[in-house]
PDB file of C-alpha atoms in Angstrom:
ATOM      1  CA  UNK A 109      -0.023  -0.048   0.111  1.00  0.00           C
ATOM      2  CA  UNK A 110       1.434   3.346  -0.911  1.00  0.00           C
ATOM      3  CA  UNK A 111       2.237   5.834   1.866  1.00  0.00           C
ATOM      4  CA  UNK A 112       1.625   9.515   1.395  1.00  0.00           C
ATOM      5  CA  UNK A 113       2.490  12.437   3.553  1.00  0.00           C
ATOM      6  CA  UNK A 114       1.318  16.179   2.846  1.00  0.00           C
ATOM      7  CA  UNK A 115       2.637  19.152   4.505  1.00  0.00           C
ATOM      8  CA  UNK A 116       0.862  22.658   3.987  1.00  0.00           C
ATOM      9  CA  UNK A 117       3.322  25.323   5.434  1.00  0.00           C
ATOM     10  CA  UNK A 118       1.800  27.546   7.659  1.00  0.00           C
ATOM     11  CA  UNK A 119       4.803  28.692   9.795  1.00  0.00           C
ATOM     12  CA  UNK A 120       4.632  30.272  13.299  1.00  0.00           C
ATOM     13  CA  UNK A 121       7.134  32.511  15.059  1.00  0.00           C
ATOM     14  CA  UNK A 122       8.425  29.450  17.101  1.00  0.00           C
ATOM     15  CA  UNK A 123       8.869  27.556  13.837  1.00  0.00           C
ATOM     16  CA  UNK A 124      11.419  30.284  12.698  1.00  0.00           C
ATOM     17  CA  UNK A 125      12.964  30.345  16.194  1.00  0.00           C
ATOM     18  CA  UNK A 126      13.663  26.586  15.851  1.00  0.00           C
ATOM     19  CA  UNK A 127      15.141  27.068  12.375  1.00  0.00           C
ATOM     20  CA  UNK A 128      17.332  29.938  13.791  1.00  0.00           C
ATOM     21  CA  UNK A 129      18.568  27.750  16.590  1.00  0.00           C
ATOM     22  CA  UNK A 130      19.362  24.802  14.395  1.00  0.00           C
ATOM     23  CA  UNK A 131      20.679  26.326  11.160  1.00  0.00           C
ATOM     24  CA  UNK A 132      21.382  29.919  11.447  1.00  0.00           C
ATOM     25  CA  UNK A 133      22.980  30.331  15.078  1.00  0.00           C
ATOM     26  CA  UNK A 134      24.973  27.267  14.435  1.00  0.00           C
ATOM     27  CA  UNK A 135      25.313  24.318  11.941  1.00  0.00           C
ATOM     28  CA  UNK A 136      22.966  21.422  11.989  1.00  0.00           C
ATOM     29  CA  UNK A 137      24.540  18.567  14.047  1.00  0.00           C
ATOM     30  CA  UNK A 138      26.495  20.888  16.132  1.00  0.00           C
ATOM     31  CA  UNK A 139      25.745  21.898  19.676  1.00  0.00           C
ATOM     32  CA  UNK A 140      23.747  25.083  20.073  1.00  0.00           C
ATOM     33  CA  UNK A 141      25.188  27.784  22.109  1.00  0.00           C
ATOM     34  CA  UNK A 142      23.849  27.973  25.661  1.00  0.00           C
ATOM     35  CA  UNK A 143      20.622  29.910  25.691  1.00  0.00           C
ATOM     36  CA  UNK A 144      20.924  32.806  27.885  1.00  0.00           C
ATOM     37  CA  UNK A 145      18.148  33.289  30.469  1.00  0.00           C
ATOM     38  CA  UNK A 146      16.192  36.370  31.011  1.00  0.00           C
ATOM     39  CA  UNK A 147      17.908  37.082  34.221  1.00  0.00           C
ATOM     40  CA  UNK A 148      21.345  36.742  32.532  1.00  0.00           C
ATOM     41  CA  UNK A 149      20.421  39.030  29.715  1.00  0.00           C
ATOM     42  CA  UNK A 150      19.126  41.766  31.871  1.00  0.00           C
ATOM     43  CA  UNK A 151      22.324  41.526  34.132  1.00  0.00           C
ATOM     44  CA  UNK A 152      24.544  41.880  31.045  1.00  0.00           C
ATOM     45  CA  UNK A 153      22.209  44.840  29.737  1.00  0.00           C
ATOM     46  CA  UNK A 154      22.607  46.608  33.377  1.00  0.00           C
ATOM     47  CA  UNK A 155      26.403  46.159  33.263  1.00  0.00           C
ATOM     48  CA  UNK A 156      26.646  47.812  29.919  1.00  0.00           C
ATOM     49  CA  UNK A 157      24.582  50.799  31.341  1.00  0.00           C
ATOM     50  CA  UNK A 158      26.777  50.946  34.424  1.00  0.00           C
ATOM     51  CA  UNK A 159      30.037  50.856  32.651  1.00  0.00           C
ATOM     52  CA  UNK A 160      28.788  53.553  30.133  1.00  0.00           C
ATOM     53  CA  UNK A 161      27.718  55.795  33.126  1.00  0.00           C
ATOM     54  CA  UNK A 162      30.926  55.123  34.962  1.00  0.00           C
ATOM     55  CA  UNK A 163      32.972  56.264  31.850  1.00  0.00           C
ATOM     56  CA  UNK A 164      31.043  59.505  31.543  1.00  0.00           C
ATOM     57  CA  UNK A 165      30.970  60.356  35.195  1.00  0.00           C
ATOM     58  CA  UNK A 166      34.732  59.447  35.666  1.00  0.00           C
ATOM     59  CA  UNK A 167      35.557  61.843  32.796  1.00  0.00           C
ATOM     60  CA  UNK A 168      33.336  64.583  34.281  1.00  0.00           C
ATOM     61  CA  UNK A 169      34.935  64.048  37.799  1.00  0.00           C
ATOM     62  CA  UNK A 170      38.487  64.279  36.425  1.00  0.00           C
ATOM     63  CA  UNK A 171      37.703  67.376  34.480  1.00  0.00           C
ATOM     64  CA  UNK A 172      35.921  69.185  37.409  1.00  0.00           C
ATOM     65  CA  UNK A 173      38.410  68.019  40.272  1.00  0.00           C
ATOM     66  CA  UNK A 174      41.721  67.702  38.609  1.00  0.00           C
ATOM     67  CA  UNK A 175      41.047  69.694  35.332  1.00  0.00           C
ATOM     68  CA  UNK A 176      42.428  66.875  33.249  1.00  0.00           C
ATOM     69  CA  UNK A 177      40.957  64.951  30.297  1.00  0.00           C
ATOM     70  CA  UNK A 178      41.715  61.272  29.534  1.00  0.00           C
ATOM     71  CA  UNK A 179      39.410  60.191  26.842  1.00  0.00           C
ATOM     72  CA  UNK A 180      37.634  63.281  26.012  1.00  0.00           C
ATOM     73  CA  UNK A 181      34.956  62.786  23.280  1.00  0.00           C
ATOM     74  CA  UNK A 182      35.806  59.196  22.865  1.00  0.00           C
ATOM     75  CA  UNK A 183      34.880  58.269  26.414  1.00  0.00           C
ATOM     76  CA  UNK A 184      31.647  60.239  25.925  1.00  0.00           C
ATOM     77  CA  UNK A 185      30.889  58.457  22.642  1.00  0.00           C
ATOM     78  CA  UNK A 186      31.698  54.984  24.128  1.00  0.00           C
ATOM     79  CA  UNK A 187      29.918  55.688  27.251  1.00  0.00           C
ATOM     80  CA  UNK A 188      26.789  56.763  25.311  1.00  0.00           C
ATOM     81  CA  UNK A 189      26.991  53.793  23.119  1.00  0.00           C
ATOM     82  CA  UNK A 190      27.172  51.454  26.069  1.00  0.00           C
ATOM     83  CA  UNK A 191      24.277  53.029  27.693  1.00  0.00           C
ATOM     84  CA  UNK A 192      22.200  52.952  24.566  1.00  0.00           C
ATOM     85  CA  UNK A 193      22.981  49.276  23.832  1.00  0.00           C
ATOM     86  CA  UNK A 194      22.192  48.209  27.365  1.00  0.00           C
ATOM     87  CA  UNK A 195      19.211  50.040  27.499  1.00  0.00           C
ATOM     88  CA  UNK A 196      17.971  48.713  24.098  1.00  0.00           C
ATOM     89  CA  UNK A 197      18.667  45.140  25.102  1.00  0.00           C
ATOM     90  CA  UNK A 198      17.037  45.522  28.491  1.00  0.00           C
ATOM     91  CA  UNK A 199      13.921  46.796  26.628  1.00  0.00           C
ATOM     92  CA  UNK A 200      14.001  43.913  24.204  1.00  0.00           C
ATOM     93  CA  UNK A 201      14.309  41.314  27.011  1.00  0.00           C
ATOM     94  CA  UNK A 202      11.819  42.913  29.424  1.00  0.00           C
ATOM     95  CA  UNK A 203       9.423  39.885  28.753  1.00  0.00           C
ATOM     96  CA  UNK A 204      10.122  36.273  28.772  1.00  0.00           C
ATOM     97  CA  UNK A 205      10.502  34.644  25.320  1.00  0.00           C
ATOM     98  CA  UNK A 206      12.042  37.424  23.565  1.00  0.00           C
ATOM     99  CA  UNK A 207      13.023  36.444  19.964  1.00  0.00           C
ATOM    100  CA  UNK A 208      16.158  37.356  18.172  1.00  0.00           C
ATOM    101  CA  UNK A 209      15.946  39.991  15.558  1.00  0.00           C
ATOM    102  CA  UNK A 210      16.531  37.565  12.526  1.00  0.00           C
ATOM    103  CA  UNK A 211      13.548  35.372  13.737  1.00  0.00           C
ATOM    104  CA  UNK A 212      11.137  38.204  13.909  1.00  0.00           C
ATOM    105  CA  UNK A 213      12.283  39.674  10.625  1.00  0.00           C
ATOM    106  CA  UNK A 214      12.022  36.297   8.816  1.00  0.00           C
ATOM    107  CA  UNK A 215       8.623  35.810  10.177  1.00  0.00           C
ATOM    108  CA  UNK A 216       7.419  39.247   9.143  1.00  0.00           C
ATOM    109  CA  UNK A 217       8.603  38.626   5.618  1.00  0.00           C
ATOM    110  CA  UNK A 218       6.656  35.204   5.482  1.00  0.00           C
ATOM    111  CA  UNK A 219       3.655  36.841   6.671  1.00  0.00           C
ATOM    112  CA  UNK A 220       3.894  39.741   4.073  1.00  0.00           C
ATOM    113  CA  UNK A 221       4.432  37.262   1.081  1.00  0.00           C
ATOM    114  CA  UNK A 222       1.475  35.241   2.345  1.00  0.00           C
ATOM    115  CA  UNK A 223       2.923  32.291   0.414  1.00  0.00           C
ATOM    116  CA  UNK A 224       1.828  28.707   1.491  1.00  0.00           C
ATOM    117  CA  UNK A 225       3.785  26.010   0.027  1.00  0.00           C
ATOM    118  CA  UNK A 226       2.648  22.297  -0.176  1.00  0.00           C
ATOM    119  CA  UNK A 227       5.020  19.513   0.045  1.00  0.00           C
ATOM    120  CA  UNK A 228       4.170  15.794  -0.799  1.00  0.00           C
ATOM    121  CA  UNK A 229       6.033  12.624  -0.101  1.00  0.00           C
ATOM    122  CA  UNK A 230       5.131   9.314  -1.693  1.00  0.00           C
ATOM    123  CA  UNK A 231       6.733   6.068  -2.847  1.00  0.00           C
ATOM    124  CA  UNK A 232       7.376   8.223  -6.031  1.00  0.00           C
ATOM    125  CA  UNK A 233       9.548  10.824  -4.245  1.00  0.00           C
ATOM    126  CA  UNK A 234       9.219  14.371  -3.032  1.00  0.00           C
ATOM    127  CA  UNK A 235       7.195  17.004  -4.557  1.00  0.00           C
ATOM    128  CA  UNK A 236       7.034  20.828  -3.800  1.00  0.00           C
ATOM    129  CA  UNK A 237       4.391  23.224  -4.886  1.00  0.00           C
ATOM    130  CA  UNK A 238       3.968  26.971  -4.348  1.00  0.00           C
ATOM    131  CA  UNK A 239       3.740  30.295  -6.220  1.00  0.00           C
ATOM    132  CA  UNK A 240       5.918  29.645  -9.209  1.00  0.00           C
ATOM    133  CA  UNK A 241       7.366  26.363  -7.819  1.00  0.00           C
ATOM    134  CA  UNK A 242       6.401  22.858  -9.191  1.00  0.00           C
ATOM    135  CA  UNK A 243       9.309  20.530  -8.436  1.00  0.00           C
ATOM    136  CA  UNK A 244       9.460  16.690  -8.419  1.00  0.00           C
ATOM    137  CA  UNK A 245      12.637  15.242  -6.654  1.00  0.00           C
ATOM    138  CA  UNK A 246      13.818  11.681  -6.424  1.00  0.00           C
ATOM    139  CA  UNK A 247      14.613  10.673  -2.897  1.00  0.00           C
ATOM    140  CA  UNK A 248      18.327  10.506  -3.929  1.00  0.00           C
ATOM    141  CA  UNK A 249      18.298  14.272  -4.437  1.00  0.00           C
ATOM    142  CA  UNK A 250      17.764  14.723  -0.722  1.00  0.00           C
ATOM    143  CA  UNK A 251      21.225  14.897   0.977  1.00  0.00           C
ATOM    144  CA  UNK A 252      19.849  14.864   4.526  1.00  0.00           C
ATOM    145  CA  UNK A 253      16.636  14.554   6.500  1.00  0.00           C
ATOM    146  CA  UNK A 254      17.133  16.450   9.778  1.00  0.00           C
ATOM    147  CA  UNK A 255      14.770  16.534  12.765  1.00  0.00           C
ATOM    148  CA  UNK A 256      14.250  18.300  16.025  1.00  0.00           C
ATOM    149  CA  UNK A 257      11.401  17.868  18.530  1.00  0.00           C
ATOM    150  CA  UNK A 258       8.712  19.471  16.352  1.00  0.00           C
ATOM    151  CA  UNK A 259      10.047  19.634  12.829  1.00  0.00           C
ATOM    152  CA  UNK A 260      11.686  17.823   9.961  1.00  0.00           C
ATOM    153  CA  UNK A 261      14.123  19.550   7.522  1.00  0.00           C
ATOM    154  CA  UNK A 262      14.649  18.425   3.926  1.00  0.00           C
ATOM    155  CA  UNK A 263      18.104  19.248   3.076  1.00  0.00           C
ATOM    156  CA  UNK A 264      18.827  19.491  -0.827  1.00  0.00           C
ATOM    157  CA  UNK A 265      22.166  21.136  -0.584  1.00  0.00           C
ATOM    158  CA  UNK A 266      23.265  24.370  -2.036  1.00  0.00           C
ATOM    159  CA  UNK A 267      21.273  26.265   0.676  1.00  0.00           C
ATOM    160  CA  UNK A 268      18.085  24.622  -0.383  1.00  0.00           C
ATOM    161  CA  UNK A 269      16.368  23.518   2.849  1.00  0.00           C
ATOM    162  CA  UNK A 270      12.579  23.009   3.540  1.00  0.00           C
ATOM    163  CA  UNK A 271      11.099  23.119   7.042  1.00  0.00           C
ATOM    164  CA  UNK A 272       8.207  20.716   7.693  1.00  0.00           C
ATOM    165  CA  UNK A 273       6.558  21.389  11.051  1.00  0.00           C
ATOM    166  CA  UNK A 274       4.680  18.488  12.666  1.00  0.00           C
ATOM    167  CA  UNK A 275       1.615  20.776  12.995  1.00  0.00           C
ATOM    168  CA  UNK A 276       1.608  21.405   9.297  1.00  0.00           C
ATOM    169  CA  UNK A 277       1.116  17.831   8.404  1.00  0.00           C
ATOM    170  CA  UNK A 278      -2.316  17.482   6.606  1.00  0.00           C
ATOM    171  CA  UNK A 279      -2.039  13.904   5.533  1.00  0.00           C
ATOM    172  CA  UNK A 280      -0.049  11.327   7.277  1.00  0.00           C
ATOM    173  CA  UNK A 281       1.296  11.017  10.862  1.00  0.00           C
ATOM    174  CA  UNK A 282       4.656  12.914  11.469  1.00  0.00           C
ATOM    175  CA  UNK A 283       5.635  10.148  14.017  1.00  0.00           C
ATOM    176  CA  UNK A 284       5.480   7.644  11.075  1.00  0.00           C
ATOM    177  CA  UNK A 285       7.582   9.821   8.661  1.00  0.00           C
ATOM    178  CA  UNK A 286      11.023   8.770   9.919  1.00  0.00           C
ATOM    179  CA  UNK A 287      10.306   5.087   9.211  1.00  0.00           C
ATOM    180  CA  UNK A 288       8.995   5.937   5.899  1.00  0.00           C
ATOM    181  CA  UNK A 289      12.031   7.839   5.117  1.00  0.00           C
ATOM    182  CA  UNK A 290      14.280   5.062   6.301  1.00  0.00           C
ATOM    183  CA  UNK A 291      12.434   2.440   4.202  1.00  0.00           C
ATOM    184  CA  UNK A 292      12.588   4.423   1.015  1.00  0.00           C
ATOM    185  CA  UNK A 293      16.326   5.609   1.311  1.00  0.00           C
ATOM    186  CA  UNK A 294      18.121   3.515   3.702  1.00  0.00           C
ATOM    187  CA  UNK A 295      19.448   6.673   5.256  1.00  0.00           C
ATOM    188  CA  UNK A 296      19.067   7.595   8.989  1.00  0.00           C
ATOM    189  CA  UNK A 297      17.177  10.685  10.124  1.00  0.00           C
ATOM    190  CA  UNK A 298      19.819  12.993  11.842  1.00  0.00           C
ATOM    191  CA  UNK A 299      19.012  15.027  14.865  1.00  0.00           C
ATOM    192  CA  UNK A 300      19.713  18.805  14.417  1.00  0.00           C
ATOM    193  CA  UNK A 301      21.056  18.863  18.037  1.00  0.00           C
ATOM    194  CA  UNK A 302      23.758  16.231  18.627  1.00  0.00           C
ATOM    195  CA  UNK A 303      22.091  15.167  21.913  1.00  0.00           C
ATOM    196  CA  UNK A 304      18.764  14.494  20.126  1.00  0.00           C
ATOM    197  CA  UNK A 305      16.623  15.757  22.898  1.00  0.00           C
ATOM    198  CA  UNK A 306      12.896  15.129  22.629  1.00  0.00           C
ATOM    199  CA  UNK A 307      13.326  12.782  19.714  1.00  0.00           C
ATOM    200  CA  UNK A 308      12.888   9.415  21.516  1.00  0.00           C
ATOM    201  CA  UNK A 309       9.293   9.326  20.380  1.00  0.00           C
ATOM    202  CA  UNK A 310      10.168  10.227  16.712  1.00  0.00           C
ATOM    203  CA  UNK A 311      13.349   8.567  15.716  1.00  0.00           C
ATOM    204  CA  UNK A 312      13.429   4.770  15.375  1.00  0.00           C
ATOM    205  CA  UNK A 313      15.812   3.328  17.892  1.00  0.00           C
TER     206      UNK A 313
END
């Protein structure tokens, strides 16, 4: 019996965040940098503000009390930049779950385009449909199938990478997709993160 899977893309902000963590912030298969907590981010922002203020106040104190100048306008400039940078990052991280700029920018572009691609997998291969896109690929064209806890990523090489969130599957069970892939290609499904967290129920043991 032929197996089929269909994925109608409707990405969320969290989908773009997962992509950023696995493929933009670092290379797939490599450990992601430790995620900074909100408290650590706010502490760093406050340190920048205090350092900037200390530079400016120190320059003012030396000028008024000893009538000497060490850094002059450069201390004012550096101090001002530190205060602005610290204040801006503190504002961005004032709430839990703050997203990196790349994530929010990519998500806004996706919403503005309003494009919804359709991906189909069957015994015959892999098909991609969208505005101006109508491609059929043999499974041999796919270099790697990556996976994290909530997504699959079809890597065709040459910066061609398709994200397939589990919540976008309109036909077929995403939990059965790895077994389908292995049966058709003989290749493993590789975890985006080398520790494979959250994949025990998805990847065949």
